[in-house]
Coordinates of C-alpha atoms in Angstrom, one line a residue:
M1 CA 25.6 38.5 10.0
S2 CA 22.4 39.7 11.0
L3 CA 21.2 38.9 14.2
P4 CA 18.0 36.7 15.0
F5 CA 15.0 38.1 16.8
A6 CA 13.6 36.3 19.8
L7 CA 9.8 34.9 19.9
T8 CA 8.3 33.9 23.2
P9 CA 5.2 31.8 23.0
G10 CA 3.7 33.2 26.2
E11 CA 1.3 31.0 28.2
P12 CA 1.9 27.4 27.2
A13 CA -1.5 26.2 27.6
G14 CA -2.8 29.1 25.4
I15 CA -2.5 29.8 21.6
G16 CA 1.1 31.2 21.6
P17 CA 2.7 27.8 21.0
D18 CA 0.2 27.3 17.9
L19 CA 0.9 30.7 16.6
C20 CA 4.7 30.0 16.6
L21 CA 4.2 26.6 14.7
L22 CA 1.7 28.0 12.2
L23 CA 4.2 30.9 11.4
A24 CA 6.7 28.2 10.9
R25 CA 4.8 26.9 7.8
E26 CA 6.5 29.8 5.8
A27 CA 9.9 31.2 5.7
Q28 CA 10.5 34.5 7.4
P29 CA 12.8 37.2 6.0
R30 CA 14.7 37.3 9.3
A31 CA 16.1 34.6 11.7
L32 CA 13.7 33.8 14.6
V33 CA 14.4 31.9 17.6
A34 CA 11.5 30.5 19.6
I35 CA 12.2 30.3 23.3
A36 CA 10.3 27.8 24.5
S37 CA 10.0 24.0 25.5
L38 CA 11.1 21.8 22.6
A39 CA 8.7 18.9 24.2
L40 CA 5.7 21.5 24.3
L41 CA 6.3 22.6 20.7
S42 CA 6.6 18.9 19.4
E43 CA 3.3 17.8 21.3
R44 CA 1.7 20.8 20.1
A45 CA 2.8 20.4 16.4
A46 CA 1.4 16.7 16.4
R47 CA -1.9 17.6 17.9
L48 CA -2.2 20.4 15.2
G49 CA -1.0 17.6 12.4
L50 CA 1.7 20.1 11.5
D51 CA 5.0 18.8 10.0
I52 CA 7.3 21.2 11.5
Q53 CA 11.1 20.6 12.2
L54 CA 12.3 21.9 15.5
L55 CA 15.9 23.1 15.2
P56 CA 17.7 23.4 18.5
V57 CA 20.0 26.5 18.8
A58 CA 21.7 28.2 21.7
P59 CA 23.4 31.5 22.5
S60 CA 26.7 30.2 21.1
S61 CA 25.3 28.6 18.0
W62 CA 22.7 31.3 16.8
P63 CA 21.4 30.7 13.3
P64 CA 23.1 32.8 10.5
H65 CA 20.2 32.7 8.2
P66 CA 16.2 32.5 8.6
A67 CA 14.9 28.9 9.0
P68 CA 13.7 27.3 5.8
A69 CA 9.8 27.0 5.4
G70 CA 8.4 24.2 7.7
S71 CA 11.0 24.7 10.4
L72 CA 11.7 26.9 13.5
Y73 CA 14.7 27.6 15.7
V74 CA 14.1 26.7 19.4
W75 CA 16.1 27.6 22.4
D76 CA 14.8 24.9 24.6
T77 CA 13.5 26.2 27.8
P78 CA 12.1 23.4 30.1
L79 CA 8.6 23.3 31.3
A80 CA 8.0 22.5 35.3
A81 CA 5.0 20.4 34.4
P82 CA 3.3 18.9 31.5
V83 CA 0.9 21.1 29.5
V84 CA -2.7 20.3 28.7
C85 CA -4.2 22.8 26.2
G86 CA -6.4 25.2 27.7
Q87 CA -5.7 24.2 31.4
L88 CA -3.8 26.9 33.3
D89 CA -1.2 25.2 35.6
K90 CA 0.6 27.9 38.1
A91 CA 3.6 25.3 38.1
N92 CA 4.7 26.7 35.0
G93 CA 4.5 30.5 35.9
A94 CA 8.1 30.5 36.4
Y95 CA 8.8 29.0 32.9
V96 CA 6.9 31.6 31.1
L97 CA 8.9 34.4 33.0
E98 CA 12.1 32.7 32.2
T99 CA 11.3 32.6 28.6
L100 CA 10.9 36.5 28.8
R101 CA 14.0 36.9 30.9
R102 CA 16.1 35.0 28.2
A103 CA 14.6 36.9 25.4
G104 CA 15.0 40.3 27.0
Q105 CA 18.4 39.6 28.4
G106 CA 19.3 38.4 25.2
C107 CA 18.4 41.7 23.6
I108 CA 20.4 43.4 26.1
D109 CA 23.3 41.5 25.3
G110 CA 23.3 41.9 21.7
Y111 CA 22.3 38.2 21.1
F112 CA 19.1 39.4 19.6
A113 CA 17.9 42.5 17.4
G114 CA 14.6 42.5 19.1
M115 CA 12.0 40.5 20.7
I116 CA 8.3 39.5 19.7
T117 CA 5.9 38.2 22.5
A118 CA 2.8 36.1 22.3
P119 CA 0.3 36.4 25.1
V120 CA 0.9 35.6 28.8
H121 CA -2.0 35.0 31.5
K122 CA -1.3 37.5 34.5
G123 CA -3.5 35.8 36.7
V124 CA -1.7 32.3 36.9
I125 CA 1.7 33.7 37.2
N126 CA 0.4 35.7 40.2
E127 CA -1.1 32.4 41.4
A128 CA 2.3 31.0 41.2
G129 CA 3.4 33.4 43.9
I130 CA 5.2 35.6 41.6
P131 CA 4.2 39.3 41.4
F132 CA 3.8 39.9 37.8
S133 CA 1.7 43.1 36.1
G134 CA 2.6 42.3 32.6
H135 CA 5.3 42.3 29.8
T136 CA 5.7 45.9 29.9
E137 CA 6.4 46.4 33.4
F138 CA 8.7 43.1 33.6
L139 CA 10.7 44.4 30.5
A140 CA 11.2 47.8 32.2
E141 CA 12.6 46.4 35.3
L142 CA 14.7 43.9 33.5
T143 CA 16.2 46.9 31.6
H144 CA 16.2 49.4 34.3
T145 CA 13.9 51.7 32.4
E146 CA 12.1 54.2 34.4
Q147 CA 9.4 55.1 32.2
V148 CA 7.6 53.1 29.2
V149 CA 5.0 53.8 27.0
M150 CA 2.4 51.4 25.6
M151 CA 1.4 52.2 22.1
L152 CA -0.8 49.7 19.8
A153 CA -0.8 50.6 16.1
T154 CA -2.5 49.1 13.1
Q155 CA -2.6 50.3 9.3
G156 CA -3.2 54.0 9.5
L157 CA -3.3 54.6 13.1
R158 CA -1.0 54.5 16.2
V159 CA -2.3 55.2 19.8
A160 CA -0.2 55.7 22.8
L161 CA -1.5 55.8 26.4
V162 CA -0.6 58.2 29.1
T163 CA -2.0 55.8 31.6
T164 CA -2.6 52.1 31.1
H165 CA -4.1 49.3 33.4
L166 CA -5.7 51.6 36.0
P167 CA -9.3 51.7 37.6
L168 CA -11.3 54.8 35.9
R169 CA -11.9 56.5 39.0
E170 CA -7.9 56.6 39.4
V171 CA -7.3 57.8 35.9
A172 CA -7.6 61.8 36.6
D173 CA -5.1 61.6 39.6
A174 CA -2.6 60.0 37.7
I175 CA -2.7 62.6 34.9
T176 CA -0.1 65.0 36.0
G177 CA 2.0 67.3 34.0
P178 CA 5.4 65.6 34.7
R179 CA 3.9 62.1 33.5
L180 CA 2.3 63.6 30.5
Q181 CA 5.5 65.3 29.6
R182 CA 7.7 62.0 29.9
V183 CA 5.2 60.0 28.0
A184 CA 5.1 62.7 25.0
R185 CA 8.8 62.9 24.9
I186 CA 9.2 59.0 24.9
L187 CA 6.4 58.8 22.0
H188 CA 8.2 61.7 20.0
K189 CA 11.4 60.2 20.3
D190 CA 10.8 56.6 19.5
L191 CA 8.7 57.7 16.7
V192 CA 11.7 59.5 15.2
E193 CA 14.4 56.8 16.4
K194 CA 12.4 53.5 15.7
F195 CA 10.0 54.3 13.3
G196 CA 12.0 56.7 11.2
I197 CA 9.6 59.7 11.3
A198 CA 11.6 62.9 11.4
R199 CA 9.0 65.4 12.5
P200 CA 6.2 63.2 14.2
R201 CA 2.7 64.8 14.5
I202 CA 0.8 63.9 17.5
L203 CA -2.7 64.5 18.5
V204 CA -3.6 64.6 22.2
C205 CA -6.9 63.6 23.7
G206 CA -8.6 65.8 26.2
L207 CA -9.5 63.7 29.3
N208 CA -12.9 65.1 29.9
P209 CA -15.9 65.1 27.4
H210 CA -15.4 67.7 25.0
A211 CA -12.3 68.3 26.3
G212 CA -13.6 69.8 29.4
E213 CA -15.8 72.3 27.5
G214 CA -13.7 75.3 28.6
G215 CA -13.8 74.0 32.3
H216 CA -17.4 73.5 32.6
L217 CA -16.8 69.7 32.4
G218 CA -13.6 69.5 34.3
R219 CA -10.5 71.5 34.5
E220 CA -7.7 69.0 33.9
E221 CA -7.4 70.3 30.5
I222 CA -6.9 73.9 31.6
E223 CA -4.8 72.9 34.7
V224 CA -2.7 70.1 33.8
I225 CA -3.0 69.0 30.1
E226 CA -2.7 72.4 28.1
P227 CA 0.4 73.7 30.3
A228 CA 2.5 70.6 29.9
L229 CA 1.8 70.7 25.9
H230 CA 2.7 74.4 25.9
E231 CA 6.1 73.6 27.5
L232 CA 6.6 70.5 25.1
R233 CA 6.0 72.7 22.2
A234 CA 8.5 75.1 23.2
E235 CA 11.0 72.2 23.0
G236 CA 9.9 71.6 19.5
L237 CA 7.3 68.9 19.7
D238 CA 4.4 69.0 17.1
L239 CA 1.6 68.5 19.5
T240 CA -2.4 69.2 18.6
G241 CA -4.6 69.3 21.4
P242 CA -6.2 68.7 24.1
L243 CA -9.0 67.7 21.4
P244 CA -12.1 65.9 22.4
A245 CA -11.7 62.2 21.9
D246 CA -15.2 61.8 20.2
T247 CA -14.2 63.8 17.2
L248 CA -10.3 63.5 17.1
F249 CA -10.9 59.8 15.8
T250 CA -12.2 61.1 12.4
P251 CA -10.6 61.2 9.0
K252 CA -10.1 64.8 8.9
H253 CA -8.0 64.8 11.9
L254 CA -6.1 61.4 11.6
E255 CA -5.1 62.0 8.2
H256 CA -2.7 64.7 9.3
C257 CA -1.0 62.9 12.2
D258 CA 1.4 60.2 12.8
A259 CA 0.2 59.3 16.4
V260 CA -2.7 59.8 18.8
L261 CA -1.9 60.4 22.5
A262 CA -4.9 58.9 24.6
M263 CA -5.3 59.8 28.3
Y264 CA -6.3 56.3 29.2
H265 CA -6.9 52.6 28.0
D266 CA -10.3 52.6 26.9
Q267 CA -10.4 56.2 25.5
G268 CA -7.9 55.1 22.5
L269 CA -7.6 51.4 22.2
P270 CA -11.4 50.4 21.3
V271 CA -11.3 52.8 18.4
L272 CA -7.9 51.2 17.3
K273 CA -9.1 47.5 17.9
Y274 CA -12.3 48.2 15.8
K275 CA -10.2 49.4 13.0
G276 CA -7.7 46.7 13.1
F277 CA -8.2 43.8 15.5
G278 CA -6.3 40.7 14.4
A279 CA -4.0 43.0 12.4
A280 CA -2.7 45.2 15.1
V281 CA 0.7 45.4 17.1
N282 CA 1.4 46.3 20.5
V283 CA 4.8 48.1 20.8
T284 CA 6.7 49.2 24.3
L285 CA 8.3 52.5 23.8
G286 CA 10.8 54.0 25.9
L287 CA 12.9 50.3 26.2
P288 CA 16.5 50.4 25.2
I289 CA 15.3 47.2 23.1
I290 CA 12.8 46.5 20.4
R291 CA 9.7 44.8 21.7
T292 CA 6.4 44.1 19.9
S293 CA 3.7 41.7 20.7
V294 CA 0.3 40.7 19.7
D295 CA -3.1 42.7 20.1
H296 CA -5.0 39.7 21.7
G297 CA -5.1 37.4 24.8
T298 CA -4.2 33.5 25.2
A299 CA -7.6 32.1 23.8
L300 CA -7.4 29.2 26.2
D301 CA -10.5 27.6 24.3
L302 CA -8.7 27.8 21.0
A303 CA -5.5 26.0 21.9
G304 CA -4.7 23.1 20.2
T305 CA -7.7 23.4 17.7
G306 CA -5.9 25.4 14.8
R307 CA -8.8 27.6 14.6
I308 CA -6.8 30.6 14.9
D309 CA -5.5 33.6 12.8
T310 CA -2.0 34.4 12.8
G311 CA -2.4 37.9 11.5
S312 CA -1.4 39.7 14.4
L313 CA 1.9 38.0 15.3
Q314 CA 2.6 38.5 11.7
V315 CA 2.1 42.2 12.1
A316 CA 4.2 42.2 15.2
L317 CA 6.8 40.4 13.3
E318 CA 6.9 42.9 10.5
T319 CA 6.9 45.9 12.7
A320 CA 9.9 44.6 14.6
Y321 CA 11.6 44.3 11.3
R322 CA 10.8 47.7 10.4
M323 CA 11.7 49.3 13.7
Q324 CA 15.1 47.5 13.5
R325 CA 16.0 49.0 10.1
A326 CA 14.7 52.3 11.1
T327 CA 17.1 52.4 14.0
S328 CA 20.2 52.1 11.3
C329 CA 18.5 54.6 8.7
K330 CA 17.8 58.5 8.7
P331 CA 14.2 59.4 9.5
Q332 CA 11.7 59.8 6.8
A333 CA 9.2 62.4 6.3
S334 CA 6.1 62.3 8.5
S335 CA 3.7 59.4 7.2

């Protein structure tokens, strides 16, 4: 029997519950279990005018087959307070983290094949008195993983990040040789093991304009990035760079690579989101479990309106399915 995938709806006042219900209108190729409040999903379905049959399940009674169209398996996780669409309530901060804990621990314990997450609201969780910096860090701690890597992907482009949510003035100091090497090794390893690419070709961005212009616009390329890449190439990694980011994201370069490694958040992600916003997926690399996510936020103003697109969630699901298949197959040629 194939294991089901866990689906967490994220912030209950946002569009995550809506996405799960809209998705349930059509049958999925794999069984999905929404880890959420049954009452919340029932109320939201009524608000949206959706006739979705909610099917309660638990770890002792996992579904053997995908749910039929128009239905959704739910592992009931009670709310702390009633939800009003679009209105954050810190009382439900612990509820959000409990859905993530159940999904992540379920993957660790072998109950789930992987997990797909809808967006959370970091601010309201912190306002509840619970330190929380994001899904990635939460799952890294849960799985006792020292280093994880954020990668976004859309059709024809994958972008991984050396640094993620840092103020720009802190980025240069954060890019060290050991950190760059750890990130590159994780990216290479998961492209092989979770995406089935036998010999990944990775393009590496420089940090500075024109990749430092030979040291005239910064020396990080000369003193940090190039030496780190030299050592990685000796290990067998196929790395090209450091290249100027303003010309790296062009067809002549991208058609010959499997992923781009950007130095910081707004160096690589604006390009990817311009190319595929609403049809992109966020993947956490380096975890011992499969985790994918949507590429957008909670959209509080759209919760309960029905005026949303499930495209990113569908891509996140399809990516998780492919990653699970790749883990049990031999790597393919570069793509």
